[in-house]
Tab-separated table of C-alpha atoms in Angstrom:
chain	number	residue	atom	x	y	z
A	23	UNK	CA	-50.188	-3.321	5.966
A	24	UNK	CA	-52.197	-0.711	4.662
A	25	UNK	CA	-50.265	1.622	6.998
A	26	UNK	CA	-47.095	0.685	5.385
A	27	UNK	CA	-48.531	0.757	1.668
A	28	UNK	CA	-49.437	4.316	2.249
A	29	UNK	CA	-45.479	5.405	3.566
A	30	UNK	CA	-46.643	5.575	7.139
A	31	UNK	CA	-43.952	3.986	8.687
A	32	UNK	CA	-43.836	5.699	12.102
A	33	UNK	CA	-47.291	5.189	12.389
A	34	UNK	CA	-47.040	1.361	11.507
A	35	UNK	CA	-44.243	0.798	13.696
A	36	UNK	CA	-46.048	2.294	16.750
A	37	UNK	CA	-49.311	-0.118	16.046
A	38	UNK	CA	-46.675	-2.964	15.866
A	39	UNK	CA	-45.332	-2.212	19.514
A	40	UNK	CA	-48.856	-1.420	20.394
A	41	UNK	CA	-50.798	-4.696	19.017
A	42	UNK	CA	-51.307	-7.580	22.138
A	43	UNK	CA	-52.178	-10.122	19.411
A	44	UNK	CA	-50.275	-12.626	17.859
A	45	UNK	CA	-48.381	-10.542	14.818
A	46	UNK	CA	-48.215	-11.131	11.243
A	47	UNK	CA	-44.924	-12.021	9.468
A	48	UNK	CA	-45.067	-10.280	6.562
A	49	UNK	CA	-46.269	-7.323	8.752
A	50	UNK	CA	-43.435	-7.970	11.060
A	51	UNK	CA	-41.112	-8.482	7.901
A	52	UNK	CA	-42.208	-4.796	6.308
A	53	UNK	CA	-41.434	-3.460	9.725
A	54	UNK	CA	-37.961	-4.541	10.023
A	55	UNK	CA	-37.117	-3.971	6.705
A	56	UNK	CA	-38.158	-0.262	7.293
A	57	UNK	CA	-36.117	-0.205	10.333
A	58	UNK	CA	-33.095	-1.479	8.394
A	59	UNK	CA	-33.456	0.845	5.683
A	60	UNK	CA	-33.551	3.765	7.745
A	61	UNK	CA	-29.999	2.073	9.507
A	62	UNK	CA	-32.229	2.247	13.126
A	63	UNK	CA	-30.169	-0.536	13.549
A	64	UNK	CA	-30.970	-1.187	17.533
A	65	UNK	CA	-34.480	-0.869	17.151
A	66	UNK	CA	-34.231	-3.475	14.951
A	67	UNK	CA	-33.372	-5.900	17.687
A	68	UNK	CA	-35.352	-4.421	20.461
A	69	UNK	CA	-38.562	-4.642	17.978
A	70	UNK	CA	-37.538	-8.309	16.990
A	71	UNK	CA	-36.960	-9.712	21.053
A	72	UNK	CA	-40.957	-8.000	21.005
A	73	UNK	CA	-42.249	-9.774	18.333
A	74	UNK	CA	-41.067	-13.262	19.637
A	75	UNK	CA	-42.363	-12.536	22.806
A	76	UNK	CA	-45.836	-11.952	21.290
A	77	UNK	CA	-45.616	-15.153	18.772
A	78	UNK	CA	-43.731	-14.288	16.210
A	79	UNK	CA	-42.805	-17.538	14.591
A	80	UNK	CA	-39.682	-16.593	12.043
A	81	UNK	CA	-38.900	-17.650	8.677
A	82	UNK	CA	-36.018	-17.056	6.333
A	83	UNK	CA	-37.299	-14.046	5.138
A	84	UNK	CA	-36.842	-12.380	9.269
A	85	UNK	CA	-33.685	-14.201	9.132
A	86	UNK	CA	-32.495	-12.317	6.002
A	87	UNK	CA	-33.358	-8.799	7.335
A	88	UNK	CA	-31.361	-9.610	10.815
A	89	UNK	CA	-28.375	-10.840	8.806
A	90	UNK	CA	-28.766	-7.650	7.125
A	91	UNK	CA	-28.579	-5.608	10.146
A	92	UNK	CA	-25.328	-7.488	11.498
A	93	UNK	CA	-23.370	-7.283	8.337
A	94	UNK	CA	-24.171	-3.173	8.445
A	95	UNK	CA	-23.628	-2.961	12.090
A	96	UNK	CA	-20.197	-5.655	11.890
A	97	UNK	CA	-21.797	-7.592	14.913
A	98	UNK	CA	-20.269	-10.907	14.385
A	99	UNK	CA	-21.018	-12.565	17.554
A	100	UNK	CA	-24.641	-12.183	16.652
A	101	UNK	CA	-24.392	-13.417	13.551
A	102	UNK	CA	-23.102	-16.610	14.447
A	103	UNK	CA	-25.984	-16.850	16.964
A	104	UNK	CA	-28.264	-16.306	14.580
A	105	UNK	CA	-27.229	-19.259	12.541
A	106	UNK	CA	-27.185	-21.392	15.506
A	107	UNK	CA	-31.136	-20.032	15.815
A	108	UNK	CA	-31.934	-20.415	12.772
A	109	UNK	CA	-30.438	-24.644	12.591
A	110	UNK	CA	-32.123	-25.283	15.725
A	111	UNK	CA	-35.785	-24.020	14.274
A	112	UNK	CA	-34.617	-26.115	11.029
A	113	UNK	CA	-35.104	-23.386	9.026
A	114	UNK	CA	-32.442	-23.732	6.070
A	115	UNK	CA	-30.091	-20.324	5.383
A	116	UNK	CA	-30.885	-19.066	1.155
A	117	UNK	CA	-28.442	-17.447	-0.679
A	118	UNK	CA	-29.192	-14.299	0.767
A	119	UNK	CA	-28.160	-15.411	4.116
A	120	UNK	CA	-24.810	-17.049	2.895
A	121	UNK	CA	-23.838	-14.380	1.217
A	122	UNK	CA	-23.714	-12.106	3.544
A	123	UNK	CA	-22.295	-14.456	5.963
A	124	UNK	CA	-19.683	-15.090	3.259
A	125	UNK	CA	-19.043	-11.353	2.060
A	126	UNK	CA	-18.392	-10.268	6.579
A	127	UNK	CA	-15.544	-13.037	6.822
A	128	UNK	CA	-14.010	-11.527	3.971
A	129	UNK	CA	-14.317	-8.227	5.107
A	130	UNK	CA	-12.403	-9.171	8.107
A	131	UNK	CA	-9.995	-11.251	5.577
A	132	UNK	CA	-10.993	-14.802	7.284
A	133	UNK	CA	-10.271	-16.404	4.216
A	134	UNK	CA	-10.554	-19.680	5.177
A	135	UNK	CA	-13.394	-19.485	7.322
A	136	UNK	CA	-15.092	-17.964	4.295
A	137	UNK	CA	-14.099	-21.061	2.117
A	138	UNK	CA	-15.999	-23.342	4.661
A	139	UNK	CA	-18.923	-21.253	4.894
A	140	UNK	CA	-19.377	-21.668	0.971
A	141	UNK	CA	-18.191	-25.548	0.847
A	142	UNK	CA	-20.941	-26.112	3.601
A	143	UNK	CA	-23.574	-23.570	1.054
A	144	UNK	CA	-23.054	-25.757	-1.579
A	145	UNK	CA	-23.671	-29.369	0.674
A	146	UNK	CA	-26.846	-27.483	1.674
A	147	UNK	CA	-27.443	-27.931	-2.035
A	148	UNK	CA	-27.766	-23.426	-2.360
A	149	UNK	CA	-26.658	-22.396	-5.425
A	150	UNK	CA	-23.773	-19.360	-4.942
A	151	UNK	CA	-25.800	-16.243	-6.892
A	152	UNK	CA	-22.738	-13.520	-8.747
A	153	UNK	CA	-22.595	-11.348	-5.153
A	154	UNK	CA	-21.415	-14.701	-3.226
A	155	UNK	CA	-18.490	-14.951	-5.761
A	156	UNK	CA	-18.071	-11.391	-5.927
A	157	UNK	CA	-17.245	-11.579	-2.039
A	158	UNK	CA	-14.842	-14.158	-2.059
A	159	UNK	CA	-13.018	-12.654	-5.008
A	160	UNK	CA	-12.949	-9.538	-3.736
A	161	UNK	CA	-11.381	-11.206	-0.123
A	162	UNK	CA	-8.849	-13.112	-2.291
A	163	UNK	CA	-7.489	-10.657	-4.234
A	164	UNK	CA	-7.542	-8.576	-0.820
A	165	UNK	CA	-5.846	-10.960	0.375
A	166	UNK	CA	-3.425	-12.050	-2.552
A	167	UNK	CA	-4.733	-15.221	-3.052
A	168	UNK	CA	-5.601	-14.069	-7.438
A	169	UNK	CA	-4.791	-18.093	-8.084
A	170	UNK	CA	-8.217	-18.570	-6.134
A	171	UNK	CA	-9.643	-15.025	-7.137
A	172	UNK	CA	-9.249	-16.632	-10.460
A	173	UNK	CA	-10.252	-20.161	-10.018
A	174	UNK	CA	-13.546	-18.347	-8.902
A	175	UNK	CA	-14.381	-16.417	-11.439
A	176	UNK	CA	-13.772	-19.612	-13.937
A	177	UNK	CA	-16.142	-20.976	-11.859
A	178	UNK	CA	-18.727	-18.098	-12.596
A	179	UNK	CA	-18.355	-18.861	-16.225
A	180	UNK	CA	-19.092	-22.990	-15.457
A	181	UNK	CA	-22.127	-21.605	-13.990
A	182	UNK	CA	-23.135	-19.421	-16.725
A	183	UNK	CA	-23.348	-16.484	-14.487
A	184	UNK	CA	-22.552	-13.273	-16.182
A	185	UNK	CA	-19.501	-11.316	-14.513
A	186	UNK	CA	-20.449	-7.421	-13.824
A	187	UNK	CA	-18.340	-4.847	-13.870
A	188	UNK	CA	-17.319	-4.895	-10.225
A	189	UNK	CA	-15.926	-8.629	-10.627
A	190	UNK	CA	-13.998	-7.520	-13.567
A	191	UNK	CA	-12.758	-4.216	-11.236
A	192	UNK	CA	-11.664	-6.438	-8.237
A	193	UNK	CA	-9.634	-9.228	-10.531
A	194	UNK	CA	-8.132	-6.385	-12.356
A	195	UNK	CA	-7.277	-4.031	-9.658
A	196	UNK	CA	-5.865	-7.474	-7.766
A	197	UNK	CA	-3.762	-8.322	-10.687
A	198	UNK	CA	-2.296	-4.924	-11.693
A	199	UNK	CA	-1.575	-4.580	-7.473
A	200	UNK	CA	0.513	-7.970	-7.881
A	201	UNK	CA	2.571	-6.274	-10.887
A	202	UNK	CA	0.706	-9.038	-12.975
A	203	UNK	CA	-0.023	-7.008	-16.066
A	204	UNK	CA	-0.874	-9.555	-18.923
A	205	UNK	CA	-3.403	-11.455	-16.610
A	206	UNK	CA	-4.744	-7.739	-15.781
A	207	UNK	CA	-4.767	-7.354	-19.803
A	208	UNK	CA	-6.509	-10.451	-20.657
A	209	UNK	CA	-9.353	-9.984	-18.166
A	210	UNK	CA	-10.065	-6.745	-19.775
A	211	UNK	CA	-10.269	-7.999	-23.309
A	212	UNK	CA	-12.569	-10.964	-21.378
A	213	UNK	CA	-14.429	-8.365	-20.085
A	214	UNK	CA	-15.217	-6.071	-23.138
A	215	UNK	CA	-15.658	-9.659	-24.885
A	216	UNK	CA	-18.797	-10.205	-23.020
A	217	UNK	CA	-20.695	-6.905	-23.707
A	218	UNK	CA	-19.314	-5.117	-20.084
A	219	UNK	CA	-18.520	-1.807	-20.105
A	220	UNK	CA	-15.139	-1.018	-18.206
A	221	UNK	CA	-15.784	2.107	-16.158
A	222	UNK	CA	-13.430	4.671	-14.671
A	223	UNK	CA	-11.830	2.215	-11.730
A	224	UNK	CA	-10.638	-0.148	-13.917
A	225	UNK	CA	-9.359	1.966	-16.450
A	226	UNK	CA	-7.018	4.041	-13.302
A	227	UNK	CA	-6.529	0.331	-12.102
A	228	UNK	CA	-4.809	-0.201	-15.263
A	229	UNK	CA	-3.036	3.208	-16.350
A	230	UNK	CA	-1.799	2.357	-12.629
A	231	UNK	CA	-0.387	-0.728	-13.301
A	232	UNK	CA	1.255	0.277	-16.647
A	233	UNK	CA	2.333	3.503	-14.473
A	234	UNK	CA	4.207	1.796	-11.723
A	235	UNK	CA	5.449	-0.916	-14.399
A	236	UNK	CA	7.511	2.250	-15.950
A	237	UNK	CA	5.431	1.855	-19.105
A	238	UNK	CA	4.018	5.479	-19.991
A	239	UNK	CA	3.095	4.373	-23.438
A	240	UNK	CA	0.524	2.064	-22.925
A	241	UNK	CA	-0.802	4.113	-19.805
A	242	UNK	CA	-1.035	6.971	-21.916
A	243	UNK	CA	-3.248	5.086	-24.552
A	244	UNK	CA	-5.453	3.965	-21.833
A	245	UNK	CA	-6.018	7.578	-20.643
A	246	UNK	CA	-6.606	8.512	-24.850
A	247	UNK	CA	-8.555	5.369	-24.662
A	248	UNK	CA	-11.148	5.888	-22.098
A	249	UNK	CA	-11.426	9.708	-23.181
A	250	UNK	CA	-12.901	8.668	-26.553
A	251	UNK	CA	-15.284	6.381	-24.787
A	252	UNK	CA	-16.626	9.541	-23.599
A	253	UNK	CA	-14.891	8.504	-19.715
A	254	UNK	CA	-14.016	11.357	-18.001
A	255	UNK	CA	-10.679	10.970	-15.955
A	256	UNK	CA	-10.769	11.798	-12.012
A	257	UNK	CA	-8.202	12.998	-9.881
A	258	UNK	CA	-7.197	9.828	-9.373
A	259	UNK	CA	-6.257	9.171	-13.030
A	260	UNK	CA	-4.838	12.661	-13.668
A	261	UNK	CA	-2.411	12.062	-10.400
A	262	UNK	CA	-1.214	8.604	-11.260
A	263	UNK	CA	-0.620	9.746	-14.710
A	264	UNK	CA	1.342	13.060	-13.315
A	265	UNK	CA	3.399	10.818	-10.737
A	266	UNK	CA	4.115	8.351	-13.819
A	267	UNK	CA	5.357	10.826	-16.238
A	268	UNK	CA	7.736	12.684	-12.969
A	269	UNK	CA	9.335	9.619	-12.705
A	270	UNK	CA	10.179	9.148	-15.993
A	271	UNK	CA	11.637	13.072	-16.021
A	272	UNK	CA	8.733	13.802	-18.233
A	273	UNK	CA	7.975	17.170	-16.721
A	274	UNK	CA	7.043	18.942	-19.679
A	275	UNK	CA	4.210	16.637	-20.163
A	276	UNK	CA	3.342	16.301	-16.632
A	277	UNK	CA	2.798	19.998	-16.081
A	278	UNK	CA	0.561	20.017	-19.446
A	279	UNK	CA	-1.704	17.419	-17.907
A	280	UNK	CA	-1.222	19.144	-14.447
A	281	UNK	CA	-3.021	22.471	-16.242
A	282	UNK	CA	-5.187	20.346	-18.787
A	283	UNK	CA	-6.435	18.844	-15.131
A	284	UNK	CA	-6.922	22.262	-13.612
A	285	UNK	CA	-8.919	23.590	-17.332
A	286	UNK	CA	-11.647	20.509	-16.574
A	287	UNK	CA	-11.819	21.705	-13.224
A	288	UNK	CA	-10.494	18.938	-11.401
A	289	UNK	CA	-8.786	20.141	-8.226
A	290	UNK	CA	-5.804	18.672	-7.615
A	291	UNK	CA	-4.624	17.191	-4.236
A	292	UNK	CA	-1.337	16.840	-2.067
A	293	UNK	CA	-0.699	14.143	-4.025
A	294	UNK	CA	-0.772	15.710	-7.426
A	295	UNK	CA	1.250	18.770	-6.260
A	296	UNK	CA	3.871	16.234	-4.176
A	297	UNK	CA	4.733	14.306	-7.233
A	298	UNK	CA	5.016	17.795	-9.372
A	299	UNK	CA	7.475	19.271	-6.701
A	300	UNK	CA	8.952	16.104	-6.501
A	301	UNK	CA	9.751	16.123	-10.257
A	302	UNK	CA	10.983	19.318	-10.289
A	303	UNK	CA	13.762	19.248	-6.906
A	304	UNK	CA	15.068	15.713	-8.889
A	305	UNK	CA	16.032	18.285	-11.652
A	306	UNK	CA	17.316	20.279	-9.329
A	307	UNK	CA	14.739	23.100	-10.623
A	308	UNK	CA	13.706	24.309	-7.150
A	309	UNK	CA	12.421	28.094	-8.441
A	310	UNK	CA	9.657	25.787	-10.192
A	311	UNK	CA	9.242	23.492	-7.025
A	312	UNK	CA	8.623	26.377	-4.713
A	313	UNK	CA	6.370	27.772	-7.203
A	314	UNK	CA	4.292	25.067	-7.006
A	315	UNK	CA	4.541	24.496	-3.134
A	316	UNK	CA	3.256	28.491	-3.131
A	317	UNK	CA	0.313	27.597	-5.499
A	318	UNK	CA	-0.428	24.537	-3.221
A	319	UNK	CA	-1.094	26.703	-0.531
A	320	UNK	CA	-3.061	29.042	-2.541
A	321	UNK	CA	-5.298	26.730	-3.404
A	322	UNK	CA	-5.951	25.936	0.251
A	323	UNK	CA	-3.732	22.593	0.625
A	324	UNK	CA	-1.424	22.913	3.141
A	325	UNK	CA	2.645	21.200	2.683
A	326	UNK	CA	2.573	18.218	4.962
A	327	UNK	CA	5.778	16.557	5.667
A	328	UNK	CA	6.398	15.098	2.615
A	329	UNK	CA	6.008	18.147	0.943
A	330	UNK	CA	8.272	19.560	3.614
A	331	UNK	CA	10.528	16.313	3.021
A	332	UNK	CA	11.017	16.621	-0.648
A	333	UNK	CA	11.513	20.167	-0.908
A	334	UNK	CA	14.569	19.633	1.943
A	335	UNK	CA	16.153	17.047	0.315
A	336	UNK	CA	15.919	19.067	-3.005
A	337	UNK	CA	17.595	22.150	-1.108
A	338	UNK	CA	20.059	19.462	-0.183
A	339	UNK	CA	21.072	18.076	-2.950
A	340	UNK	CA	21.597	21.670	-4.961
A	341	UNK	CA	23.956	22.400	-1.657
A	342	UNK	CA	21.806	25.224	-0.308
A	343	UNK	CA	21.677	23.855	2.987
A	344	UNK	CA	21.000	27.513	4.390
A	345	UNK	CA	17.836	26.880	2.779
A	346	UNK	CA	17.054	23.690	3.889
A	347	UNK	CA	17.495	24.314	7.454
A	348	UNK	CA	15.162	27.209	6.794
A	349	UNK	CA	12.477	24.778	5.946
A	350	UNK	CA	13.073	22.104	8.765
A	351	UNK	CA	12.674	25.347	11.256
A	352	UNK	CA	9.025	26.576	9.549
A	353	UNK	CA	8.028	22.533	9.879
A	354	UNK	CA	8.612	22.159	13.142
A	355	UNK	CA	7.403	26.275	13.575
A	356	UNK	CA	4.055	24.608	12.263
A	357	UNK	CA	4.283	21.234	14.298
A	358	UNK	CA	4.614	19.133	11.572
A	359	UNK	CA	7.584	16.579	13.349
A	360	UNK	CA	10.205	16.090	10.723
A	361	UNK	CA	10.665	12.119	9.877
A	362	UNK	CA	13.354	9.829	9.228
A	363	UNK	CA	14.093	10.999	5.412
A	364	UNK	CA	14.020	14.911	6.054
A	365	UNK	CA	16.575	14.065	8.726
A	366	UNK	CA	18.755	12.077	6.791
A	367	UNK	CA	18.660	14.190	4.022
A	368	UNK	CA	19.677	16.644	6.436
A	369	UNK	CA	22.955	15.123	8.151
A	370	UNK	CA	23.823	13.880	4.898
A	371	UNK	CA	24.005	17.570	3.192
A	372	UNK	CA	26.291	18.644	6.449
A	373	UNK	CA	28.439	15.308	6.129
A	374	UNK	CA	28.986	17.075	2.665
A	375	UNK	CA	30.050	20.086	3.717
A	376	UNK	CA	32.568	18.962	6.398
A	377	UNK	CA	30.009	20.163	9.125
A	378	UNK	CA	30.473	17.421	10.964
A	379	UNK	CA	29.044	18.932	14.798
A	380	UNK	CA	25.901	20.443	12.936
A	381	UNK	CA	25.175	16.870	11.329
A	382	UNK	CA	26.032	14.735	14.714
A	383	UNK	CA	23.626	17.433	16.472
A	384	UNK	CA	20.894	17.016	14.218
A	385	UNK	CA	21.591	12.736	14.669
A	386	UNK	CA	21.099	13.312	18.324
A	387	UNK	CA	17.725	15.884	17.825
A	388	UNK	CA	16.539	12.602	15.606
A	389	UNK	CA	16.644	10.474	18.681
A	390	UNK	CA	15.265	12.261	21.194
A	391	UNK	CA	12.230	12.951	18.809
A	392	UNK	CA	12.341	8.934	19.059
A	393	UNK	CA	12.990	8.506	15.568
A	394	UNK	CA	15.023	5.489	14.553
A	395	UNK	CA	17.435	5.783	11.501
A	396	UNK	CA	17.543	3.497	8.490
A	397	UNK	CA	19.752	2.434	6.400
A	398	UNK	CA	20.490	5.244	4.445
A	399	UNK	CA	21.016	7.291	7.999
A	400	UNK	CA	23.414	4.988	9.110
A	401	UNK	CA	25.288	4.642	5.840
A	402	UNK	CA	25.180	8.656	6.130
A	403	UNK	CA	26.996	8.600	9.059
A	404	UNK	CA	29.288	6.197	8.621
A	405	UNK	CA	30.368	7.190	5.744
A	406	UNK	CA	31.126	10.897	7.119
A	407	UNK	CA	32.831	9.618	9.767
A	408	UNK	CA	35.386	8.029	7.448
A	409	UNK	CA	35.552	11.114	4.873
A	410	UNK	CA	36.457	13.151	8.469
A	411	UNK	CA	39.526	10.238	8.928
A	412	UNK	CA	37.580	9.402	12.543
A	413	UNK	CA	38.001	5.445	11.306
A	414	UNK	CA	37.713	4.097	15.357
A	415	UNK	CA	34.417	6.655	15.533
A	416	UNK	CA	33.359	4.565	12.261
A	417	UNK	CA	33.668	1.546	13.533
A	418	UNK	CA	32.289	2.018	16.886
A	419	UNK	CA	29.538	3.737	15.669
A	420	UNK	CA	28.733	0.208	13.647
A	421	UNK	CA	29.152	-2.082	16.683
A	422	UNK	CA	27.435	0.421	18.744
A	423	UNK	CA	23.677	0.205	16.128
A	424	UNK	CA	24.774	-3.191	15.486
A	425	UNK	CA	23.855	-4.102	19.020
A	426	UNK	CA	20.987	-1.428	18.540
A	427	UNK	CA	18.982	-3.774	16.362
A	428	UNK	CA	20.016	-6.719	17.679
A	429	UNK	CA	16.500	-7.313	18.992
A	430	UNK	CA	14.941	-6.089	16.175
A	431	UNK	CA	13.201	-8.101	13.260
A	432	UNK	CA	15.114	-10.222	10.890
A	433	UNK	CA	14.544	-7.726	8.246
A	434	UNK	CA	15.858	-4.276	10.079
A	435	UNK	CA	19.078	-7.060	11.286
A	436	UNK	CA	19.629	-7.834	7.673
A	437	UNK	CA	18.959	-4.382	5.944
A	438	UNK	CA	21.277	-2.466	8.691
A	439	UNK	CA	23.457	-5.333	8.615
A	440	UNK	CA	24.216	-5.036	4.893
A	441	UNK	CA	24.194	-1.219	5.138
A	442	UNK	CA	26.861	-1.010	8.156
A	443	UNK	CA	29.078	-3.795	6.685
A	444	UNK	CA	28.872	-2.365	2.921
A	445	UNK	CA	30.018	0.721	4.595
A	446	UNK	CA	32.963	-0.349	6.726
A	447	UNK	CA	34.593	-2.431	4.050
A	448	UNK	CA	34.636	0.276	1.314
A	449	UNK	CA	36.082	2.792	4.290
A	450	UNK	CA	38.283	0.249	5.044
A	451	UNK	CA	39.889	-0.663	2.264
A	452	UNK	CA	40.288	3.107	1.063
A	453	UNK	CA	42.120	3.912	4.026
A	454	UNK	CA	44.399	0.931	3.851
A	455	UNK	CA	42.697	-1.086	6.149
A	456	UNK	CA	42.583	-4.311	4.145
A	457	UNK	CA	43.527	-7.110	7.060
A	458	UNK	CA	40.275	-5.493	8.610
A	459	UNK	CA	38.055	-5.000	5.810
A	460	UNK	CA	38.931	-9.336	5.267
A	461	UNK	CA	37.792	-10.056	8.722
A	462	UNK	CA	34.477	-7.406	8.162
A	463	UNK	CA	33.890	-9.650	4.741
A	464	UNK	CA	34.769	-12.775	6.392
A	465	UNK	CA	32.308	-11.895	9.409
A	466	UNK	CA	29.480	-10.412	6.496
A	467	UNK	CA	29.678	-13.782	4.492
A	468	UNK	CA	29.514	-16.030	7.530
A	469	UNK	CA	25.933	-14.232	8.535
A	470	UNK	CA	24.602	-15.362	5.408
A	471	UNK	CA	24.891	-11.834	3.710
A	472	UNK	CA	25.855	-11.793	0.295
A	473	UNK	CA	28.007	-7.969	-0.466
A	474	UNK	CA	27.135	-6.269	-3.069
A	475	UNK	CA	29.402	-5.487	-6.493
A	476	UNK	CA	30.765	-2.336	-4.925
A	477	UNK	CA	32.203	-4.437	-1.960
A	478	UNK	CA	33.696	-6.879	-4.067
A	479	UNK	CA	35.207	-4.103	-5.852
A	480	UNK	CA	36.992	-2.498	-2.782
A	481	UNK	CA	37.941	-5.966	-1.491
A	482	UNK	CA	39.480	-6.747	-5.166
A	483	UNK	CA	41.388	-2.961	-5.012
A	484	UNK	CA	43.052	-3.628	-1.601
A	485	UNK	CA	43.651	-7.196	-2.434
A	486	UNK	CA	45.947	-5.795	-6.043
A	487	UNK	CA	47.017	-3.191	-3.753
A	488	UNK	CA	48.615	-5.529	-1.434
A	489	UNK	CA	49.455	-8.162	-4.377
A	490	UNK	CA	47.180	-11.106	-2.801
A	491	UNK	CA	46.871	-13.035	-5.188
A	492	UNK	CA	45.098	-16.169	-3.371
A	493	UNK	CA	42.525	-13.808	-1.904
A	494	UNK	CA	41.771	-12.389	-5.082
A	495	UNK	CA	40.961	-15.720	-6.629
A	496	UNK	CA	39.011	-16.765	-3.546
A	497	UNK	CA	36.894	-13.333	-4.024
A	498	UNK	CA	36.396	-13.955	-7.507
A	499	UNK	CA	35.012	-17.984	-6.598
A	500	UNK	CA	32.978	-16.150	-3.890
A	501	UNK	CA	31.440	-13.746	-6.633
A	502	UNK	CA	30.654	-16.553	-9.122
A	503	UNK	CA	29.057	-18.355	-5.570
A	504	UNK	CA	26.754	-16.166	-4.744
A	505	UNK	CA	25.597	-15.055	-8.596
A	506	UNK	CA	27.107	-11.693	-8.741
A	507	UNK	CA	27.556	-10.960	-11.930
A	508	UNK	CA	31.470	-9.198	-12.819
A	509	UNK	CA	31.079	-5.508	-14.341
A	510	UNK	CA	33.353	-4.209	-17.057
A	511	UNK	CA	35.060	-2.644	-13.842
A	512	UNK	CA	35.716	-5.988	-12.147
A	513	UNK	CA	36.989	-7.794	-15.149
A	514	UNK	CA	40.131	-4.617	-15.933
A	515	UNK	CA	40.925	-5.545	-12.263
A	516	UNK	CA	41.185	-9.224	-12.904
A	517	UNK	CA	42.607	-8.485	-16.355
């Protein structure tokens, strides 16, 4: 012990290993603690076994250190053996051991087991502390069980424990991610009421929540509030706000914030740049988007798959296919594999330019690269076939891909069926194949797929042309049945 008090840990460890007499439990505890603090976890178990072989009778404090070592190493199976060993020796676990055990289970998303351990803890008369509650609340928030997380928060208050910034931050983050912003804001008010100062993390969670919900006024208000409290925004704060402003097409404000960020020597990330590039591409300002891409490269951040996809999509929308294909070639040269978004943008653009050959070649390249088309890709292809008057090809393509998704998940099947049916119905109606469209529509409904308003409009127009009044009435009844609200165009068609 004297060597440890003098800070001579290695010397104390050597003595502990060389001594032949029965070890002192306090000295053993200090040595094991020292090894854990120095992250020498394997040595903890070796030295513990050596101590046991020399007659050490472990107590709850020794076990606490061993549990801490288990947690830091992620040894779940060893932790269970330790608990069994404690029980066999008649040693009752303390709050520290229970908390480590619960925290480990929560980290592994084993919330049912964590709850059982929490109940066992109470049954043994061990009173949970704030860290126990904090671990459980974090686990419940991560598994989206906010009701249970909030119940534990109320338990904290009943137990007259003061929630800290970690507890509040976890809850605020959980409710913001679930888009329950009223509850998140209420917790923020509680936090201030209890005298707990919100930190940057809490403000970032709230700003992100408000931004995602489209309330940029509230998000910017929170930003001003945190600055007034001398809480310095970080790269996440700025990126969240820039992305939110770009989503609302408030590009001038987003760009000013981007400049402020750099003036504060907070360096943008690829996410920050991509948000702005996407914003300018959406507004057809490809010159500014490219300028930002160049700045991104100059700052040492290489454009990624998302950057290229955004730029390619932007060029396709302004009908500059040459520039889009140039970027496509550049990304493949750099070893960046195009994704489904990249291919879909290019396929759609070539169809719009009536370049069916190149569109189908890109589709073939996409399949060869092992990239599966999404609903938008398939919609582009079917729509392209219709526009080229290749009706049988459109139907064959639908059937072919409908078979391809047979083994997929329900979500994937329903997504493709919805898109496929919608494109087919609209195409058949526009080309005067009303009876075939009606059969498609019946198949769609019998498959449990609810058509959108435009499918109904296509069918109504088709039936009106054929003067099929009974079918028009039945279609209108079906709309009401599915809860599809008629728009102005539907009302005009039915008038």
